Every structure is written in C-alpha cells, then in structure tokens.
C-alpha cells in the first residue's frame, strides 16, 4: 500500500471534485484539439471543460506517449493534482494478440491463460494502461450471441478457474510494476441475453443465476479483482446498473467486494429507455444508490449528483465512499508518487511481440485448436504440395473483433505460417470468393488448384466483425458462398482439411459429413499461421477441447451439456416413442459436445477404481483410473471428471464437470489419474436457495469428454 493520506485528501475536495472522480470519458475529450473531436461530445453531454479536468479516469488511451501527454495536461489543470486512471479494453493481449478467450478456454490450461494475461498486462502497463476491462466471464449457452468470443464457455466451474487465472495474471499481487488492475464483467448474467440478441433482456430463476452464472464473477472477486463492471441487461426485471440486490446485497455484503463498480458504456443513461428512470436525475439516483461508483461515458452523475445530495437527501457518504474507492486504487497503483507509472514508449516497443511473447502466443494458439473430425488425413506430410483455398488463405483479419491494440499487419497469416513450415514453392492459394458475398468467379481457379495439389486446406469462416459486441447472428452457418465452395472442393476427393476461423460455434450440418477433416481454429491471434502449421503438419499433436457445444442446428439453441434430464428423457431404448422430450426432425444432441476434441493419437480408459462406495459428510473418497496412449504419437489428454446427483430435493443436471487433469503420454505409456471427491463438490442450491449437499446416490463419470466416460456410483450418508 502506498502512502497517501486519502481521508485527508478527500476532506480537501469540493463536492464537484468528488463527483468528478466518478466520471469517465474517452481519450478524445482530453485531446489538445479543442475543436472538432471534443466540442461536439461536450455539447451533447451538456458538460463544460471543467468537468474534464476533474474527471477521475479516462477510457481508451493505448500508448505511452499519449498517456504521458494527457496526464501532464490534466495535472496542470487539476486543482489537487489527483492523477487520472487510464482504463482500456485489453481483452486477449495488447500488441501481442492471443487467441480469443473462447479459444483460450479450449486449452483447459490455467497456467497458460494466466501467462497470457501477464504478458498483456506488461505490454499494457508499459503503454500507460492502469486498468483492463477484462476478464469477461459471462457463462454462455447461445452461439447466436456474438460476445461468446469473449468468454471461456458454458461451464460454471471452468469459467471460475479461468476467471481466477486471468485476474491473477493481470494483477499479480498488485505490487509489481507491470501489474494492472482487472475489471470482471458483465455483472450479472449478461450471457443469457434472450435469443442471443445483443443488449437484450435476461430473465432467469435465482437458482439458475446462483448456480450457473454467478460463480465465475465470485471466483474473480475471491481472486481479488479490483473492479466489477455492470451489465446492460435486466435481472429479475431490474437493469443491472440500477440493481441494488446484485451490487449491494450479493457483491458487497455476501461476497465482501471492496473495489470499484463501474457501469458499462452509457448503462446509467440507459436506465431511461429501459423504463425505470424518467430522466437523468432519476437514473443517477438509482445507479449511485444501487452501488455504481463510476459512470462510463454519460453525464448523469456530473449533471445531477450535486443537486441530489443538496436537495433530495442522497447521502453524502455514498459519494464519499465511491470517490474514496477510486482514490484507493490510484494509491495502490502508485499514481500519486508517479502519475506516469511504467509508461515508457521505448520499453513498450521492445516488449511488443518480442520473441518470448510470440512464443507464448503460438503455444496458446496451437493448444486452443480443436480437431473436430479426422478421417486419417491429418497430419499432412511436409513433402506434399498444398493448396490453401478460401477467404482465410492469406487473410490478416485473424486477431478477433476485440483486439483493440493489435495490428493486423503484425500477425502471421495462414499462408505465411505454412510457407515457414514447408517452404514457399510447395504452396498455392486461391481465395475463392469473399467471406460474405455471392461471388463465385474464382471457383474454377480454386477447383483447378485443388486438382493439382496433393492435399487441400479449406480456410473458411466468419469475418471477425460478425461476432463480438453487437455481432449477434440468427443464422450461424458459414456466410456467403463458402459452403458451396467447400462442397465443390470435397467432390474432387483430395485429402482436404477444413480450418475454421470464427468467433462462435458455427452450424456445419449441411457439409460436415463430406469433410474429411475439420479443425476449429477460432481467431488465433498474432501467431495464427505458425500455430496452424505446427498442428496441420504434425509437429504438435492437437489437444484443445470444446468448452461450448457446437449445435447441430440453430433450432436447438440453447443446447449445453449440463442440462436437466426432464421427466421424459430420450434415452437408448426409447426409440419409436413419440411422447418424449425430443425434436421430430433433428437429434437432441449437439453436433460436437462439451469436452470433445480429437488428437493424432488415441487413449484408452480403464475402469474407475473407487476406494469406497459410501462417503460420510466429513470424508473424501478417491477415484482412480488408468489412461493409456494406444496410438503412435505422444499427446496431452484432458481427463475429465463429471458427477451427477441422482436424486435430490431439486432437479440436478445430468452431469457437471467437477475436475480434470491434463496428462502427457508417450505412445504406449499408461498413467493412473486420481481425483479426490469431497462433500463440497456435491453442493447445490436447494429450493430455498441454500447451498448444501444432500444424502443419497451419486454417479461419477470419468473420461475423454462429457459423453465418452466410464461410470461408478457412491452414496453420501
Ligand atoms: C461496452 C462493452 O460492453 C464492454 O465490454 C467494454 O468494456 C466497454 N464498452 C468499454 O469499451
């Protein structure tokens, strides 16, 4: 903790200076170009320039020189010389761009996730950023929602582990010079936006909220996250940004969160169109009373808090508490001693995309790829002539929609990566129409290239702007004429691997059967081409596993693995019965399920060996299982443990991930994997929303993914 006497400082501040701490605008407002950029927004927000020189934080500056200049100008004008906090969206890397978070999820590797956040924090800190608006830990079940790219998937347990890893990576213990503060978002339940439509309503039971959606935010809070961002949606009829049950009762009282709550962009103002505030004054009142400390990008606090305090009995303590929290973070970051902190343009340049950062970006990328299908054609031999066909053959829009600071020209594209691996002369590319257009004019050229090549790679996908914020889609198939292109190429009969670039699970029902191999690459970031070449040519054995189900078709959504059984489940042996919970035209199952992912080897599982089949409340039992690599290549297997509570006082999911171990196995090597199961892992929210476990039978499932498992039973007494 740094040495500033904050209470003393607070006591010297005027009410307007305190309110100023609660205000955040984008960097353009601090520019020295007073015309153009800045005048318009100031007028629109009905604020004067004084507000800018009292504001507490700024959004979106992303280079050291800019930060230093803004801070300097600000400090000259700010009466008490209280430095600005610099916040930015550093979502999956800064200039070294890692794969999108949904892809990082597929690594099931917390150490690597943490490392990626550490690198992002270092590059960001050197560029003058103090706070990142990450991690986004919203649980997701609807791939129509474009923001699924920003999260780690559909499982509460895994999301919680990743939340912890990211927070630890960014923040460390908040004492290292390259630590930056993290902001977990979007609190709460944003991932459940109805129909996958961005900014839409969320309505769910308290039990569902607590059991599935809240654990990842809670994990971030337990890991010491410094900030929480509210979400745009409603929860139980009340927008999150005015929801005191969420922010005061759950976040602060139940969880003991002591940091800053920031609204999402304009979310205080949006209390008006939501229909819970008649004007800006009421919006400001609701937000501050509910617990929002910083209002992002609108001016309701600045224009109304003074009057609310002076005339309408809003307590001064609310303002003091909020302002103090912001000062505390500035103090913790050492900004009072050195307002520029580690901002250093030269050192930043040295860190950006340095060898070490690129190596980690490459490792995260190749560990995030999920091999969905392989009819024995992959890996390709490095001797073969290759045709890369499709709009991603040499496309540099591969960083993902939320890479704000990354530069496309600094990414290694697919073609470059393959050329690096097998040499220039063995590779040709044909882009074969665009991503989202009807142009088939170079289909003939693509077909000819495929005919001449030994092996073909189809590089297909969505443009990165088709996912991310405001990137909801109702049809989640490959856009444009890409499916037609793929079918033309499949007909030729060459060994063909489809490599998919996308920010969400795509529907591939109309073509997956004809594809000899499918590799899900997501948006892999700075090292895209090199990482793909590592996997496609066998230097790396793919090990990524899905953390979000890939639906059979959009009509199944939401489809997720930890669902309820229903009273009329469709099981083996129920064929022919119409009156079941099922579709009459498609399977219930997704096309590719949670935990799924192939490799170039195979693993065999022994039976589960339980040390006891009866467990007392204060005891643990152990489950052991032998796993053997029965193929020809060394690989990393992710051994997954699922549990089902067979009967309970409320309905329980058909399986829930409770643990996993990643093991490295040489060909023919066998390892024993042990899981300890304690009563804590059996807890759930009962009908009164108490978190507890209940006596009775439980099923344990251990295996390769959520479907391919070995089973055993035990009883809690
Ligand atoms: C809106 C987005 O919802 C949020 O995730 C982001 O951090 C803010 N804008 C700031 O850019």
XYZ file of C-alpha atoms and ligand atoms in Angstrom:
728
model
C 0.000 0.000 0.000
C 1.359 3.388 -0.951
C 1.475 6.313 1.493
C -1.083 8.899 0.502
C -3.417 10.021 3.308
C -6.623 9.571 1.361
C -9.076 10.704 4.025
C -7.161 13.916 4.324
C -7.215 14.323 0.563
C -10.948 13.626 0.451
C -11.576 16.241 3.120
C -9.949 18.877 0.906
C -12.088 18.017 -2.113
C -15.130 20.043 -3.143
C -18.318 18.220 -3.940
C -17.703 18.754 -7.667
C -14.211 17.338 -7.376
C -15.576 14.263 -5.643
C -18.243 13.820 -8.308
C -15.523 14.216 -10.907
C -13.808 11.078 -9.635
C -16.967 9.165 -10.575
C -16.884 10.233 -14.207
C -15.211 8.532 -17.151
C -14.935 9.700 -20.751
C -12.912 8.559 -23.750
C -9.452 9.925 -24.502
C -10.646 12.285 -27.263
C -12.061 14.560 -24.547
C -8.552 15.244 -23.256
C -7.080 15.971 -26.635
C -5.470 19.379 -27.160
C -7.523 19.741 -30.311
C -10.370 21.632 -28.651
C -12.439 21.865 -31.779
C -13.793 19.014 -33.826
C -13.452 15.887 -31.754
C -14.154 17.329 -28.362
C -16.625 20.193 -28.751
C -19.376 18.025 -30.194
C -19.410 15.449 -27.387
C -19.140 18.137 -24.663
C -22.231 19.837 -26.034
C -24.085 16.582 -26.427
C -23.354 15.625 -22.843
C -24.208 19.098 -21.621
C -20.930 19.467 -19.750
C -18.224 22.107 -19.590
C -14.498 21.657 -19.914
C -14.112 21.899 -16.110
C -15.728 18.516 -15.816
C -12.956 17.009 -17.923
C -10.217 18.412 -15.671
C -11.943 16.982 -12.598
C -12.777 13.577 -14.022
C -11.277 10.543 -12.319
C -10.468 8.225 -15.191
C -10.147 8.025 -18.951
C -11.029 5.281 -21.392
C -9.057 4.074 -24.346
C -5.635 5.697 -24.420
C -3.291 2.953 -25.575
C 0.204 4.249 -25.988
C 2.743 5.633 -23.565
C 3.313 8.967 -25.264
C -0.401 9.666 -25.422
C -0.870 8.701 -21.780
C 2.011 10.878 -20.602
C 0.779 13.843 -22.600
C -2.808 13.532 -21.361
C -1.740 13.021 -17.744
C 0.582 16.018 -17.914
C -2.030 18.311 -19.380
C -4.578 17.049 -16.874
C -2.349 17.581 -13.851
C -1.645 21.131 -14.907
C -5.370 21.842 -14.781
C -6.466 19.727 -11.836
C -6.518 21.761 -8.596
C -5.437 18.999 -6.202
C -3.189 17.239 -8.712
C -5.059 13.954 -8.384
C -3.842 11.806 -11.282
C -6.137 10.243 -13.845
C -6.612 6.478 -14.007
C -6.171 5.060 -17.507
C -8.518 2.233 -18.447
C -8.743 0.263 -21.678
C -10.162 -2.890 -23.212
C -7.184 -5.232 -23.194
C -9.145 -8.395 -23.775
C -6.828 -11.109 -25.095
C -3.474 -9.488 -25.405
C -2.236 -5.997 -26.185
C 0.028 -5.778 -29.231
C 0.900 -9.450 -28.891
C -2.534 -10.876 -29.530
C -3.522 -14.225 -28.056
C -6.421 -16.316 -29.346
C -9.913 -15.081 -28.465
C -10.983 -16.031 -24.918
C -13.358 -18.741 -26.168
C -10.309 -20.365 -27.758
C -8.180 -19.888 -24.637
C -10.995 -21.731 -22.856
C -10.425 -24.711 -25.146
C -6.859 -25.094 -23.854
C -8.192 -26.061 -20.408
C -4.830 -24.695 -19.299
C -4.971 -22.190 -16.447
C -1.221 -21.612 -16.285
C -1.161 -20.623 -19.927
C -4.223 -18.402 -19.533
C -2.535 -16.697 -16.608
C 0.672 -16.270 -18.582
C -1.232 -14.663 -21.479
C -2.769 -12.156 -19.049
C 0.648 -11.413 -17.517
C 2.064 -10.626 -20.941
C -0.951 -8.479 -21.825
C -0.535 -6.637 -18.512
C 3.150 -5.971 -19.112
C 2.634 -4.581 -22.618
C -0.365 -2.559 -21.380
C 1.442 -1.174 -18.331
C 4.364 -0.059 -20.489
C 1.841 1.676 -22.755
C 0.317 3.608 -19.855
C -2.755 1.476 -19.115
C -3.648 1.036 -15.432
C -6.867 -0.969 -15.681
C -8.149 -3.502 -18.195
C -11.817 -4.229 -18.777
C -11.141 -7.954 -18.606
C -11.845 -10.755 -17.825
C -15.306 -11.168 -19.267
C -16.607 -14.284 -17.523
C -20.244 -14.454 -18.626
C -21.478 -18.027 -18.936
C -22.853 -18.626 -22.434
C -25.279 -21.058 -23.967
C -26.282 -19.268 -27.127
C -23.843 -19.040 -30.047
C -26.061 -16.524 -31.803
C -24.734 -14.008 -29.276
C -21.587 -12.521 -30.801
C -19.992 -11.953 -27.430
C -19.436 -15.661 -26.859
C -15.984 -14.919 -28.290
C -15.112 -13.025 -25.100
C -15.807 -15.767 -22.608
C -14.473 -19.218 -21.831
C -17.707 -21.119 -22.395
C -20.707 -22.873 -20.943
C -19.382 -24.397 -17.738
C -19.519 -22.581 -14.378
C -16.612 -24.489 -12.857
C -14.222 -23.933 -15.778
C -15.286 -20.296 -16.145
C -14.463 -19.785 -12.470
C -10.987 -21.287 -12.882
C -10.287 -19.098 -15.893
C -11.622 -16.016 -14.077
C -9.105 -16.672 -11.300
C -6.254 -17.288 -13.720
C -6.884 -14.109 -15.709
C -7.226 -11.940 -12.600
C -4.019 -13.374 -11.160
C -2.241 -12.846 -14.472
C -3.224 -9.182 -14.801
C -2.979 -8.175 -11.189
C -0.330 -10.424 -9.642
C -0.294 -9.102 -6.117
C -0.697 -5.508 -7.356
C 2.807 -4.636 -6.261
C 4.851 -5.458 -9.352
C 5.462 -2.558 -11.740
C 3.778 -4.419 -14.594
C 0.658 -5.443 -12.663
C -2.506 -3.725 -13.821
C -5.944 -3.813 -12.220
C -8.535 -6.155 -13.712
C -12.253 -5.462 -14.136
C -14.514 -8.502 -14.223
C -17.619 -8.139 -16.373
C -20.540 -8.030 -17.104
C -22.231 -8.304 -13.781
C -24.512 -10.142 -13.990
C -25.885 -12.816 -16.239
C -25.242 -10.961 -19.493
C -24.502 -14.256 -21.249
C -28.167 -15.164 -21.019
C -29.425 -12.343 -23.285
C -32.699 -13.644 -24.684
C -32.482 -15.218 -28.138
C -28.786 -14.361 -28.304
C -29.674 -10.804 -29.255
C -27.160 -8.218 -28.065
C -28.233 -5.863 -25.252
C -31.398 -7.912 -24.736
C -33.324 -8.832 -21.613
C -32.255 -11.555 -19.199
C -34.808 -13.292 -17.045
C -33.932 -16.349 -15.009
C -34.550 -18.004 -11.692
C -32.425 -17.078 -8.699
C -31.242 -20.680 -8.559
C -30.038 -20.682 -12.145
C -28.324 -17.337 -11.596
C -26.537 -18.527 -8.479
C -25.687 -21.974 -9.706
C -24.506 -21.247 -13.216
C -23.906 -17.569 -13.806
C -22.598 -16.077 -10.556
C -19.745 -18.497 -9.702
C -17.318 -17.064 -12.254
C -17.767 -13.456 -11.054
C -17.441 -14.707 -7.481
C -14.209 -16.502 -8.392
C -12.823 -13.226 -9.757
C -13.852 -11.407 -6.573
C -12.236 -14.119 -4.443
C -9.079 -13.736 -6.517
C -9.012 -10.061 -5.525
C -10.283 -8.392 -8.694
C -10.161 -4.604 -8.259
C -13.185 -3.629 -10.373
C -16.537 -5.029 -11.441
C -18.450 -3.783 -14.483
C -22.240 -3.851 -14.551
C -24.053 -5.423 -17.476
C -26.553 -3.902 -19.900
C -29.301 -6.425 -19.201
C -32.085 -6.693 -16.673
C -32.015 -9.234 -13.864
C -35.400 -10.042 -12.434
C -36.926 -7.012 -14.112
C -34.309 -4.526 -12.905
C -31.418 -3.384 -15.110
C -28.124 -4.474 -13.523
C -26.851 -0.902 -13.458
C -29.667 0.071 -11.086
C -29.889 -3.229 -9.285
C -29.002 -2.932 -5.605
C -29.754 -6.589 -4.953
C -26.902 -7.514 -7.288
C -24.434 -4.835 -6.293
C -25.119 -4.164 -2.640
C -26.609 -7.409 -1.350
C -24.717 -10.018 -3.347
C -21.498 -8.325 -4.445
C -20.699 -6.200 -1.430
C -22.494 -7.837 1.510
C -22.401 -11.525 0.611
C -19.084 -11.569 -1.221
C -17.322 -8.759 0.621
C -16.207 -6.933 -2.540
C -14.323 -3.757 -1.600
C -13.280 -2.481 -5.026
C -14.849 -0.219 -7.640
C -18.074 -0.843 -9.534
C -18.133 0.782 -12.969
C -21.140 0.947 -15.261
C -20.848 -0.364 -18.783
C -20.786 2.260 -21.542
C -23.810 4.590 -21.122
C -25.580 1.998 -18.982
C -26.599 4.613 -16.386
C -28.279 6.657 -19.120
C -29.916 3.504 -20.462
C -31.958 3.196 -17.290
C -34.219 5.689 -19.105
C -35.031 3.617 -22.235
C -35.188 0.514 -20.039
C -38.107 2.305 -18.417
C -37.004 2.518 -14.783
C -35.943 6.187 -14.704
C -37.856 9.146 -16.095
C -34.797 11.353 -16.610
C -31.066 11.649 -15.992
C -31.562 12.692 -12.408
C -33.551 9.608 -11.543
C -31.072 7.439 -13.465
C -28.174 8.910 -11.465
C -30.051 8.400 -8.199
C -30.850 4.774 -8.970
C -27.326 3.979 -10.094
C -25.493 5.526 -7.140
C -27.917 4.074 -4.640
C -27.601 0.664 -6.233
C -23.814 0.877 -5.977
C -22.321 2.145 -9.245
C -19.171 4.126 -8.431
C -18.116 5.216 -11.925
C -20.469 6.246 -14.715
C -18.905 5.378 -18.049
C -19.420 7.773 -20.971
C -22.599 9.592 -19.937
C -23.039 12.635 -17.734
C -25.902 11.885 -15.385
C -23.717 11.873 -12.271
C -21.959 15.063 -13.209
C -25.150 16.874 -14.031
C -27.275 15.647 -11.138
C -25.412 14.306 -8.122
C -24.779 17.706 -6.523
C -28.479 18.551 -6.664
C -29.451 15.076 -5.489
C -27.197 15.456 -2.458
C -28.094 19.045 -1.669
C -31.831 18.883 -2.264
C -33.002 15.317 -2.340
C -31.333 13.727 0.615
C -28.998 11.407 -1.245
C -26.400 10.702 1.398
C -23.053 12.419 1.059
C -21.488 9.175 2.305
C -22.481 7.477 -0.923
C -20.400 9.968 -2.850
C -17.543 9.879 -0.351
C -17.369 6.091 -0.385
C -17.329 5.929 -4.163
C -14.714 8.682 -4.533
C -12.548 7.066 -1.864
C -12.575 3.717 -3.624
C -11.276 5.362 -6.769
C -8.582 7.224 -4.859
C -7.612 3.981 -3.149
C -6.978 2.275 -6.475
C -4.881 5.210 -7.655
C -2.900 4.965 -4.463
C -2.456 1.213 -4.766
C -1.111 1.671 -8.267
C 1.341 4.278 -7.004
C -0.069 7.037 -9.219
C 0.265 9.715 -6.540
C 4.027 9.059 -6.390
C 4.393 8.659 -10.137
C 1.347 9.547 -12.252
C 3.006 8.068 -15.352
C 3.796 4.782 -13.639
C 5.588 2.472 -16.089
C 4.514 4.258 -19.276
C 7.582 4.135 -21.476
C 7.285 4.151 -25.247
C 10.721 2.697 -25.904
C 10.410 -0.170 -23.443
C 6.913 -0.842 -24.720
C 8.222 -1.169 -28.281
C 10.807 -3.680 -27.051
C 8.175 -5.738 -25.284
C 5.559 -5.785 -28.060
C 5.704 -9.076 -29.943
C 9.128 -9.909 -28.543
C 10.344 -13.461 -29.002
C 9.042 -14.666 -25.639
C 5.599 -13.116 -26.149
C 5.276 -14.536 -29.659
C 6.297 -17.996 -28.411
C 3.590 -17.985 -25.749
C 1.035 -16.652 -28.242
C 1.935 -19.557 -30.540
C 1.660 -22.119 -27.755
C -1.717 -20.798 -26.576
C -2.927 -20.874 -30.185
C -1.884 -24.434 -31.011
C -3.264 -25.660 -27.696
C -6.592 -23.948 -28.381
C -7.313 -25.610 -31.736
C -9.954 -28.308 -31.556
C -9.724 -31.180 -34.023
C -13.375 -31.989 -34.687
C -13.001 -34.623 -37.368
C -10.165 -36.529 -38.997
C -10.595 -39.382 -41.471
C -6.929 -40.238 -41.135
C -5.727 -37.473 -43.423
C -4.054 -35.279 -40.812
C -1.279 -34.591 -40.084
C -0.118 -33.791 -43.614
C 3.369 -34.707 -44.725
C 5.694 -31.745 -45.183
C 6.665 -33.172 -48.596
C 3.240 -32.616 -50.138
C 2.113 -29.809 -52.417
C -0.604 -27.838 -50.705
C -3.451 -25.673 -51.995
C -4.940 -23.300 -49.438
C -8.350 -22.279 -50.659
C -10.857 -19.857 -49.193
C -11.157 -16.356 -47.791
C -8.766 -17.003 -44.895
C -5.948 -18.379 -47.067
C -3.889 -15.229 -46.617
C -6.209 -13.011 -44.632
C -4.810 -10.957 -41.761
C -8.171 -10.303 -40.128
C -7.431 -13.103 -37.701
C -6.909 -11.238 -34.436
C -10.579 -11.303 -33.423
C -13.095 -8.484 -33.019
C -11.890 -7.430 -29.572
C -8.278 -6.880 -30.385
C -8.142 -3.124 -29.900
C -4.396 -2.539 -29.836
C -3.268 -5.400 -32.094
C -2.138 -4.620 -35.619
C -3.266 -6.928 -38.383
C -0.064 -6.463 -40.350
C 1.913 -7.854 -37.406
C 0.047 -11.169 -37.450
C 1.465 -14.223 -39.215
C -1.284 -15.215 -41.626
C -2.137 -18.759 -42.666
C -0.142 -18.768 -45.899
C 2.950 -17.294 -44.236
C 2.824 -19.890 -41.476
C 2.624 -22.773 -43.924
C 5.375 -21.324 -46.054
C 7.537 -21.016 -42.944
C 6.918 -24.684 -42.239
C 7.231 -26.383 -45.638
C 8.777 -23.791 -47.947
C 7.331 -21.313 -50.428
C 7.407 -23.438 -53.545
C 5.037 -26.124 -52.260
C 2.085 -23.827 -51.509
C -0.523 -22.112 -53.686
C -3.519 -20.079 -52.569
C -6.849 -19.199 -54.145
C -9.189 -17.067 -52.131
C -12.334 -18.483 -53.774
C -14.913 -15.714 -53.287
C -15.123 -13.489 -50.226
C -16.356 -14.211 -46.734
C -19.853 -12.880 -47.017
C -20.557 -12.345 -50.700
C -22.079 -14.202 -53.602
C -19.048 -14.002 -55.889
C -18.171 -17.382 -57.416
C -15.967 -16.045 -60.176
C -12.827 -17.780 -58.973
C -14.393 -21.133 -58.073
C -12.919 -22.558 -61.288
C -9.441 -21.435 -60.305
C -9.928 -22.911 -56.834
C -11.056 -26.236 -58.287
C -8.084 -26.354 -60.612
C -5.655 -25.606 -57.770
C -7.214 -28.359 -55.666
C -6.951 -30.833 -58.541
C -3.271 -30.116 -58.976
C -2.357 -30.219 -55.285
C -1.568 -33.309 -53.200
C -3.539 -32.006 -50.242
C -6.032 -29.195 -49.774
C -6.738 -26.852 -46.899
C -10.058 -25.021 -46.957
C -9.627 -21.842 -44.923
C -13.198 -20.775 -44.176
C -15.078 -18.753 -41.610
C -16.778 -15.588 -40.467
C -15.344 -12.130 -40.740
C -14.237 -11.054 -37.292
C -16.887 -8.328 -37.242
C -19.606 -10.961 -37.453
C -19.040 -11.750 -33.772
C -18.026 -9.640 -30.783
C -20.064 -6.755 -29.382
C -23.188 -6.094 -31.450
C -22.341 -9.166 -33.552
C -25.438 -11.311 -32.999
C -26.439 -13.578 -35.894
C -29.646 -15.508 -36.398
C -28.086 -17.890 -38.928
C -24.788 -19.204 -37.679
C -23.718 -21.046 -40.820
C -20.668 -20.213 -42.915
C -21.615 -16.959 -44.625
C -21.693 -16.223 -48.374
C -20.871 -18.971 -50.850
C -18.330 -20.747 -48.669
C -20.403 -23.884 -48.136
C -20.845 -24.178 -51.902
C -17.127 -23.721 -52.397
C -16.398 -26.419 -49.829
C -18.758 -28.872 -51.481
C -17.160 -28.293 -54.883
C -13.741 -28.995 -53.390
C -14.874 -32.092 -51.440
C -16.132 -33.595 -54.728
C -12.592 -33.644 -56.094
C -11.707 -36.234 -53.479
C -8.325 -34.887 -52.405
C -7.302 -35.159 -48.729
C -8.986 -31.952 -47.582
C -8.888 -30.337 -44.159
C -11.335 -27.566 -43.337
C -9.854 -24.978 -40.996
C -12.458 -22.710 -39.421
C -11.914 -19.111 -38.353
C -14.809 -17.910 -36.276
C -15.841 -16.234 -33.062
C -18.674 -18.596 -32.166
C -19.647 -22.231 -32.651
C -20.928 -22.471 -36.219
C -23.643 -24.681 -37.647
C -21.980 -27.096 -40.050
C -24.703 -29.667 -40.521
C -25.044 -29.267 -44.280
C -21.393 -30.048 -45.038
C -19.569 -31.725 -42.136
C -20.271 -35.263 -43.364
C -18.427 -34.669 -46.620
C -15.430 -33.009 -44.960
C -12.509 -35.433 -44.472
C -11.134 -33.327 -41.582
C -12.234 -30.252 -39.622
C -10.015 -28.172 -37.386
C -11.643 -25.421 -35.294
C -9.096 -22.583 -35.170
C -11.244 -19.709 -33.814
C -9.373 -16.389 -34.205
C -5.870 -17.416 -33.177
C -4.128 -14.009 -32.929
C -0.597 -12.874 -33.739
C 0.837 -16.352 -34.357
C -2.071 -17.778 -36.362
C -0.174 -19.192 -39.342
C 2.738 -20.668 -37.407
C 0.487 -22.345 -34.848
C -1.762 -23.803 -37.553
C 1.201 -25.136 -39.475
C 2.523 -26.759 -36.279
C -0.685 -28.735 -35.924
C -1.533 -29.443 -39.568
C 1.948 -30.813 -40.302
C 2.235 -32.845 -37.118
C 4.887 -31.007 -35.121
C 2.216 -30.546 -32.488
C -0.495 -33.034 -31.588
C -3.794 -31.127 -31.191
C -5.178 -31.169 -27.667
C -7.898 -28.476 -27.478
C -11.311 -29.435 -26.097
C -14.599 -27.647 -26.636
C -15.901 -25.567 -23.769
C -19.030 -24.645 -25.676
C -21.255 -27.110 -27.526
C -21.394 -26.813 -31.304
C -25.085 -27.117 -32.113
C -26.440 -29.471 -34.706
C -28.612 -26.617 -35.881
C -29.692 -23.222 -34.648
C -33.167 -24.538 -33.761
C -31.677 -26.489 -30.817
C -30.291 -23.460 -29.049
C -29.771 -23.329 -26.125
C -28.037 -26.687 -26.174
C -25.491 -27.399 -23.423
C -24.128 -30.438 -21.689
C -25.151 -29.800 -18.068
C -28.876 -29.773 -18.778
C -31.675 -31.456 -16.839
C -32.960 -34.902 -17.648
C -36.680 -33.905 -17.901
C -39.453 -36.297 -16.936
C -39.488 -37.792 -20.416
C -35.884 -38.158 -21.442
C -34.871 -39.606 -24.762
C -32.507 -42.472 -23.991
C -31.181 -45.614 -25.556
C -34.125 -47.973 -25.855
C -36.802 -45.286 -26.132
C -36.728 -45.182 -29.945
C -40.172 -45.150 -31.501
C -41.789 -43.383 -28.571
C -43.196 -40.065 -29.755
C -44.061 -38.598 -26.376
C -40.556 -37.786 -25.258
C -38.628 -34.578 -24.834
C -37.207 -34.514 -28.345
C -37.435 -32.991 -31.813
C -39.124 -34.936 -34.548
C -36.663 -33.637 -37.127
C -33.224 -33.371 -35.509
C -31.276 -35.053 -32.704
C -31.317 -33.638 -29.176
C -27.539 -33.780 -29.012
C -25.301 -31.033 -30.347
C -23.090 -31.924 -33.298
C -19.957 -31.690 -31.148
C -20.326 -31.787 -27.409
C -18.639 -30.180 -24.415
C -15.184 -31.514 -23.643
C -14.853 -33.016 -27.122
C -11.713 -32.839 -29.235
C -9.640 -35.369 -31.180
C -5.888 -35.760 -31.449
C -3.482 -37.692 -33.663
C -3.337 -40.491 -31.135
C -5.915 -42.435 -29.131
C -6.345 -43.042 -25.460
C -7.925 -45.994 -23.719
C -9.508 -45.753 -20.292
C -9.628 -48.490 -17.662
C -12.480 -48.782 -15.178
C -12.964 -46.393 -12.296
C -11.485 -47.678 -9.082
C -13.211 -46.100 -6.047
C -11.609 -46.561 -2.644
C -15.098 -46.555 -1.027
C -18.635 -46.554 -2.265
C -20.007 -44.927 0.854
C -18.904 -41.447 1.846
C -19.527 -39.747 5.159
C -20.002 -35.970 5.336
C -16.521 -35.157 6.556
C -14.760 -37.740 4.388
C -13.237 -37.753 0.956
C -13.210 -40.627 -1.478
C -10.735 -41.199 -4.258
C -11.457 -42.283 -7.789
C -8.576 -43.718 -9.782
C -8.495 -44.510 -13.445
C -5.783 -45.740 -15.791
C -5.325 -43.904 -19.064
C -3.128 -45.268 -21.837
C -1.875 -43.775 -25.073
C -2.641 -46.545 -27.562
C -1.643 -44.602 -30.670
C 1.629 -43.718 -32.304
C 2.169 -40.128 -31.241
C 2.794 -38.530 -27.863
C -0.049 -36.318 -26.735
C -1.789 -34.387 -23.986
C -5.014 -35.918 -22.739
C -7.512 -33.922 -20.680
C -9.078 -36.429 -18.301
C -12.466 -35.118 -17.181
C -14.458 -35.866 -14.032
C -18.229 -35.408 -14.017
C -20.691 -36.030 -11.201
C -24.441 -36.463 -11.168
C -26.645 -36.235 -8.117
C -29.156 -38.935 -8.957
C -31.964 -37.833 -6.653
C -32.133 -34.604 -4.722
C -34.729 -32.174 -3.411
C -34.370 -30.120 -6.584
C -33.637 -31.344 -10.089
C -29.925 -31.731 -10.818
C -28.037 -31.642 -14.152
C -27.363 -34.923 -15.919
C -23.670 -34.262 -15.349
C -21.471 -31.492 -14.047
C -17.763 -31.041 -14.561
C -16.074 -31.250 -11.165
C -12.443 -31.670 -12.049
C -9.965 -32.505 -14.800
C -6.318 -33.392 -15.177
C -4.093 -32.827 -18.157
C -1.572 -35.578 -18.641
C 1.209 -36.038 -21.155
C 1.563 -39.567 -22.515
C 4.185 -41.048 -24.818
C 2.975 -43.816 -27.174
C 2.165 -46.922 -25.119
C 2.584 -45.052 -21.880
C -0.045 -45.522 -19.184
C -0.694 -43.260 -16.210
C -3.009 -43.520 -13.277
C -5.077 -40.434 -12.681
C -6.525 -39.801 -9.235
C -9.386 -37.498 -8.283
C -10.331 -36.703 -4.705
C -14.028 -36.177 -4.210
C -15.242 -34.271 -1.182
C -18.694 -33.370 0.058
C -18.067 -29.782 -1.021
C -18.172 -30.865 -4.653
C -21.681 -32.225 -4.156
C -23.267 -28.974 -3.017
C -26.011 -27.183 -4.893
C -28.764 -24.636 -4.279
C -31.849 -26.258 -2.832
C -35.340 -24.878 -3.281
C -34.781 -22.289 -0.538
C -31.556 -21.258 -2.273
C -29.380 -22.701 0.483
C -26.081 -24.093 -0.730
C -25.659 -27.602 0.647
C -25.292 -31.267 -0.202
C -27.879 -33.947 0.395
C -27.524 -37.582 1.316
C -28.090 -40.109 -1.407
C -26.596 -41.696 -4.500
C -24.201 -40.032 -6.877
C -22.833 -41.129 -10.202
C -19.200 -40.471 -11.099
C -18.165 -40.299 -14.723
C -14.553 -40.026 -15.857
C -13.429 -39.901 -19.442
C -12.294 -38.123 -22.566
C -15.260 -35.737 -22.851
C -18.753 -35.346 -21.450
C -20.084 -38.304 -23.474
C -17.267 -40.811 -23.585
C -16.945 -41.724 -19.948
C -16.575 -44.653 -17.584
C -19.008 -44.722 -14.667
C -19.250 -45.695 -10.985
C -21.577 -44.915 -8.091
C -21.236 -43.957 -4.461
C -23.520 -42.887 -1.681
C -23.275 -39.903 0.664
C -24.521 -40.816 4.147
C -19.009 -1.793 -23.912
C -18.743 -3.242 -23.657
O -19.953 -3.920 -23.341
C -17.727 -3.507 -22.544
O -17.423 -4.870 -22.526
C -16.499 -2.663 -22.747
O -15.543 -2.939 -21.766
C -16.918 -1.205 -22.725
N -17.834 -0.956 -23.834
C -15.742 -0.239 -22.807
O -15.229 -0.201 -24.072
